[in-house]
Structure formats: structure tokens, C-alpha cells
Short mmCIF file of C-alpha atoms and ligand atoms in Angstrom, two decimals:
data_model
loop_
_atom_site.label_atom_id
_atom_site.label_comp_id
_atom_site.label_asym_id
_atom_site.label_seq_id
_atom_site.Cartn_x
_atom_site.Cartn_y
_atom_site.Cartn_z
CA MET F 1 0.51 15.71 -13.86
CA LEU F 2 3.07 18.42 -13.36
CA VAL F 3 3.78 19.83 -10.48
CA ASN F 4 1.48 23.19 -9.61
CA GLU F 5 2.90 25.46 -7.51
CA LYS F 6 -0.21 26.48 -6.14
CA MET F 7 -0.95 23.30 -4.42
CA PRO F 8 -0.61 22.75 -0.95
CA GLN F 9 2.04 19.97 -0.18
CA ARG F 10 0.47 17.05 0.91
CA ASN F 11 2.34 14.14 2.96
CA ILE F 12 2.16 10.69 2.35
CA ALA F 13 3.55 7.78 4.56
CA VAL F 14 3.82 4.47 3.34
CA LEU F 15 3.44 1.24 5.50
CA ILE F 16 5.47 -1.34 4.29
CA SER F 17 6.14 -5.29 5.05
CA GLY F 18 8.97 -6.73 2.18
CA SER F 19 9.82 -5.66 -1.52
CA GLY F 20 8.66 -2.38 -1.79
CA SER F 21 7.69 -2.33 -5.46
CA ASN F 22 4.77 -0.28 -5.10
CA LEU F 23 6.78 1.84 -3.07
CA GLN F 24 9.05 2.42 -5.71
CA ALA F 25 6.29 3.14 -8.01
CA ILE F 26 4.99 6.07 -5.70
CA ILE F 27 8.64 7.19 -5.25
CA ASP F 28 9.19 7.74 -9.02
CA ALA F 29 5.78 8.97 -9.38
CA CYS F 30 6.94 11.69 -6.92
CA LYS F 31 10.10 12.54 -8.66
CA THR F 32 8.42 12.72 -12.27
CA GLY F 33 5.32 15.03 -10.83
CA LYS F 34 2.60 12.60 -11.55
CA LEU F 35 1.30 13.07 -7.84
CA GLY F 36 1.69 16.92 -8.08
CA ASN F 37 2.98 18.97 -4.83
CA THR F 38 3.61 15.47 -2.64
CA LYS F 39 6.27 14.44 -0.51
CA ILE F 40 6.69 10.74 0.91
CA CYS F 41 7.28 12.23 4.44
CA LEU F 42 8.14 8.42 6.23
CA VAL F 43 7.90 4.82 5.48
CA ILE F 44 7.22 2.59 8.01
CA SER F 45 8.11 -1.07 8.00
CA ASN F 46 7.48 -3.99 10.64
CA LYS F 47 10.07 -5.91 9.33
CA ALA F 48 14.00 -4.65 9.63
CA ASP F 49 14.74 -6.94 6.70
CA ALA F 50 12.16 -5.11 4.35
CA TYR F 51 13.86 -4.44 1.27
CA GLY F 52 11.88 -1.18 0.45
CA LEU F 53 13.35 0.07 3.49
CA GLU F 54 16.72 0.44 1.33
CA ARG F 55 14.48 1.50 -1.87
CA ALA F 56 13.41 4.62 0.53
CA LYS F 57 17.19 5.16 1.98
CA LYS F 58 18.10 5.45 -1.69
CA ALA F 59 15.54 8.24 -2.23
CA ASN F 60 16.72 9.69 1.01
CA ILE F 61 12.98 9.69 2.99
CA GLU F 62 13.07 9.05 6.19
CA THR F 63 12.20 5.61 7.22
CA LYS F 64 11.04 3.90 10.58
CA VAL F 65 11.27 -0.08 11.66
CA ILE F 66 8.23 -0.47 14.45
CA SER F 67 8.57 -4.09 14.80
CA HIS F 68 5.49 -5.63 16.25
CA LYS F 69 7.18 -8.30 18.03
CA ASN F 70 8.18 -5.18 20.43
CA TYR F 71 4.73 -5.17 21.43
CA SER F 72 2.66 -6.97 23.69
CA ASP F 73 -0.95 -6.30 21.75
CA ARG F 74 -1.91 -4.96 18.45
CA GLN F 75 -3.39 -1.81 20.30
CA LYS F 76 -0.10 -0.81 21.66
CA PHE F 77 1.76 -1.22 18.15
CA ASP F 78 -0.88 0.71 16.64
CA GLU F 79 -0.14 3.32 19.37
CA GLU F 80 2.99 3.63 17.94
CA LEU F 81 2.19 3.53 14.20
CA HIS F 82 -0.22 6.42 14.94
CA SER F 83 2.39 8.54 16.95
CA SER F 84 4.72 8.24 14.46
CA LEU F 85 2.31 8.87 11.50
CA ILE F 86 1.28 12.32 13.46
CA VAL F 87 4.74 13.27 14.31
CA ALA F 88 5.69 13.03 10.47
CA LYS F 89 2.57 15.00 9.44
CA ALA F 90 1.28 12.33 7.26
CA ASP F 91 -1.78 13.35 5.28
CA VAL F 92 -2.39 9.94 3.73
CA VAL F 93 -1.24 6.49 4.90
CA CYS F 94 -0.46 3.89 1.60
CA LEU F 95 -0.55 0.29 2.90
CA ALA F 96 1.63 -1.20 0.26
CA GLY F 97 2.78 -4.57 1.35
CA PHE F 98 1.95 -4.23 4.75
CA MET F 99 1.22 -7.75 6.44
CA ARG F 100 -0.37 -6.61 9.53
CA LEU F 101 -3.61 -6.46 10.70
CA LEU F 102 -4.73 -2.99 12.07
CA THR F 103 -7.01 -2.52 14.77
CA ALA F 104 -10.34 -0.82 14.80
CA ASP F 105 -9.48 1.90 16.68
CA PHE F 106 -6.30 2.72 14.67
CA VAL F 107 -8.31 2.38 11.31
CA ASN F 108 -10.92 4.80 12.41
CA LYS F 109 -8.53 7.39 12.99
CA TRP F 110 -7.52 7.41 9.40
CA GLN F 111 -10.55 6.49 7.94
CA GLY F 112 -11.02 8.26 4.62
CA ARG F 113 -7.26 8.93 4.91
CA MET F 114 -5.57 5.47 4.19
CA ILE F 115 -5.65 3.45 1.39
CA ASN F 116 -4.18 -0.39 0.44
CA ILE F 117 -3.50 -2.25 -2.58
CA HIS F 118 -4.67 -6.30 -3.05
CA PRO F 119 -3.74 -8.40 -5.43
CA SER F 120 -7.86 -9.09 -6.71
CA LEU F 121 -10.43 -7.88 -8.08
CA LEU F 122 -11.62 -7.48 -4.70
CA PRO F 123 -14.44 -8.20 -3.09
CA ALA F 124 -13.33 -11.60 -5.07
CA PHE F 125 -10.16 -13.46 -3.29
CA LYS F 126 -9.76 -11.20 -0.18
CA GLY F 127 -7.03 -12.71 2.30
CA ALA F 128 -3.00 -13.57 2.20
CA ASN F 129 -3.01 -15.55 -0.80
CA ALA F 130 -5.02 -13.21 -3.52
CA ILE F 131 -3.01 -14.74 -6.65
CA LYS F 132 -2.57 -18.39 -5.57
CA ASP F 133 -6.29 -18.45 -4.52
CA ALA F 134 -7.45 -16.84 -7.76
CA TYR F 135 -4.91 -19.26 -9.92
CA GLU F 136 -6.32 -22.48 -8.52
CA TYR F 137 -9.34 -21.42 -8.54
CA GLY F 138 -9.37 -21.50 -12.53
CA VAL F 139 -10.49 -18.14 -12.70
CA LYS F 140 -10.43 -16.46 -16.26
CA ILE F 141 -9.90 -12.79 -15.18
CA THR F 142 -7.95 -11.43 -11.72
CA GLY F 143 -6.30 -7.68 -11.51
CA CYS F 144 -5.79 -5.52 -8.44
CA THR F 145 -7.49 -3.01 -6.46
CA VAL F 146 -6.97 -0.21 -4.69
CA HIS F 147 -9.38 0.74 -1.82
CA TYR F 148 -9.99 2.67 1.38
CA VAL F 149 -9.48 1.07 4.58
CA VAL F 150 -12.02 -0.03 6.95
CA PRO F 151 -12.24 -1.84 9.93
CA GLU F 152 -12.76 -5.07 7.95
CA MET F 153 -10.28 -6.65 6.25
CA ASP F 154 -9.80 -6.27 2.33
CA SER F 155 -12.74 -4.06 2.20
CA GLY F 156 -13.98 -0.92 1.78
CA PRO F 157 -14.59 1.61 -1.30
CA ILE F 158 -12.67 0.99 -4.61
CA ILE F 159 -10.48 3.99 -5.52
CA CYS F 160 -9.21 1.80 -8.87
CA GLN F 161 -9.15 -1.12 -10.56
CA LYS F 162 -6.97 -3.20 -13.34
CA ALA F 163 -7.57 -6.58 -14.46
CA VAL F 164 -5.27 -8.95 -15.64
CA VAL F 165 -6.17 -12.31 -18.07
CA ILE F 166 -5.13 -15.72 -17.03
CA GLU F 167 -3.64 -17.34 -19.87
CA PRO F 168 -4.28 -20.80 -20.31
CA ASN F 169 0.01 -20.91 -20.55
CA ASP F 170 0.22 -18.65 -17.45
CA SER F 171 2.12 -20.26 -14.27
CA GLN F 172 1.26 -18.67 -11.22
CA GLU F 173 4.49 -16.50 -10.87
CA SER F 174 3.80 -15.37 -14.67
CA LEU F 175 0.45 -13.95 -13.47
CA ALA F 176 2.01 -12.81 -9.98
CA GLN F 177 4.62 -10.45 -12.30
CA LYS F 178 1.64 -9.42 -14.40
CA ILE F 179 -0.29 -8.37 -11.26
CA HIS F 180 1.99 -6.24 -9.78
CA GLN F 181 2.89 -4.60 -13.05
CA GLN F 182 -0.94 -3.68 -13.08
CA GLU F 183 -0.44 -2.40 -9.58
CA HIS F 184 2.19 -0.19 -9.95
CA ILE F 185 -0.45 1.74 -12.59
CA ALA F 186 -3.14 1.29 -10.58
CA TYR F 187 -2.02 2.61 -6.87
CA ILE F 188 -0.48 6.11 -8.47
CA GLU F 189 -3.85 6.33 -10.72
CA ALA F 190 -5.38 6.15 -7.13
CA LEU F 191 -3.23 8.49 -5.82
CA GLN F 192 -4.25 10.86 -8.65
CA SER F 193 -7.65 10.46 -7.70
CA VAL F 194 -6.85 10.79 -3.58
CA LEU F 195 -4.72 13.15 -4.10
CA ILE F 196 -5.07 15.74 -6.67
C1 GRF V 201 1.43 -6.56 -3.59
O1 GRF V 201 0.92 -7.82 -4.20
C2 GRF V 201 0.19 -5.89 -2.89
O2 GRF V 201 -0.99 -6.40 -3.52
C3 GRF V 201 0.10 -7.18 -1.53
O3 GRF V 201 1.47 -6.93 -1.15
C4 GRF V 201 1.90 -6.92 -2.58
C5 GRF V 201 3.13 -5.96 -1.71
O4 GRF V 201 4.40 -5.98 -2.65
N1 GRF V 201 -0.86 -6.17 -0.56
P1 GRF V 201 5.37 -4.83 -2.98
O5 GRF V 201 6.36 -5.41 -1.42
O6 GRF V 201 4.72 -3.76 -3.02
O7 GRF V 201 6.22 -5.38 -4.04
#
């Protein structure tokens, strides 16, 4: 889809903790017009050394580090997140490898406007080690899911899923690579259906 001048601009904020390869996919999709009149208004990381921050800076996107270590509890951390998103005028919040649990209060404020990507075919293999867990379980098909965020972790209405076949010669690493490739496609498809 190419930029439609008549579409109002939509601002998305992306929350990361690490490499930011999904963030990169979103940056690229914005640049090539695949997300219509969409701008990444802010990238927030809870870790100062997240490589995704470099990706954002390279694309001239505003970044902010909000270290969870500087907050006495989750509530206070989430309040800072929320006010940063409001200041940035975010319409939609994308969790892309953001490795913090969010309070129900925060999630409720953004419910219906916040999406997450998870490296399994939910509701199978919730949690932080989804790829390892699926590999060790011995499933023959796994994949990734983009879903709306609800207070319960790795739950919420599914927007898009991509399946990945686990071949007999796959290692955990090769499986992870295949899943990440599909994630980058799934996140853009999900955003297209949410934004456009
Ligand atoms: C992805 O596998 C995503 O599903 C999970 O965290 C990882 C983030 O990767 N939630 P990246 O930082 O986008 O490269």
C-alpha cells in the first residue's frame, strides 16, 4: 500500500529491550510506504544498551531510555511509560521484544491500541523461552503471533500468525532464525490491518 495523502497521520511508538529486528522491519515498512501515513514517533527501551536504539537513531527516530532499575515498583515505571507515550502523541503502541511485564492499569489504558509479537503459535508456548520450549517439546510446527495486549501475559485477540515447520535437521538456532524471518512479515501484516 502506498501513502494515501488523505489518510490522517498515525503515530506509533515501539517498545524494545534488545536487538530490535522487528523495530527495523517496522522502520523499513514506514519508509517504503507499506504502512500508509504512519510515523514512528518514539522508540522506548528499558535497557540503555539495546541495539534497537541504534537502529532508531540511524533512522532519525526519537528515542528514550526508561530503565526499570530507576523505579521502585512496576506502577511507577508504567506511569513514566504512559506519560512518555502521551507526550509523543502515540496512537498505537508496538511491543517488539520488550521484556517487561506491564501492570493491568497500564494495559487497560492502551487496550485495543497496543500489540505484541510472540515467537510461538499462541496459545501454545507462552513465556520468555517460547522457541526453546517448542523445540524441546518436539512439535513439528511452530511460528509467531501478533496479538492485542491484555493484562494476562501472551494472551489477547490474535491479529496475525505465521507457521514455521520444524525440519528434522533444524537446530534451535536455525529454528529461531526462521521464526524471526516470519515475525518481520507478520508484524507488518498485523500493523496494516490495525492501521490501514
Ligand atoms: C522476538 O522473537 C519477539 O517475538 C520476542 O522478542 C524477540 C525480539 O526480537 N517477543 P527483536 O528485538 O525484534 O530482534
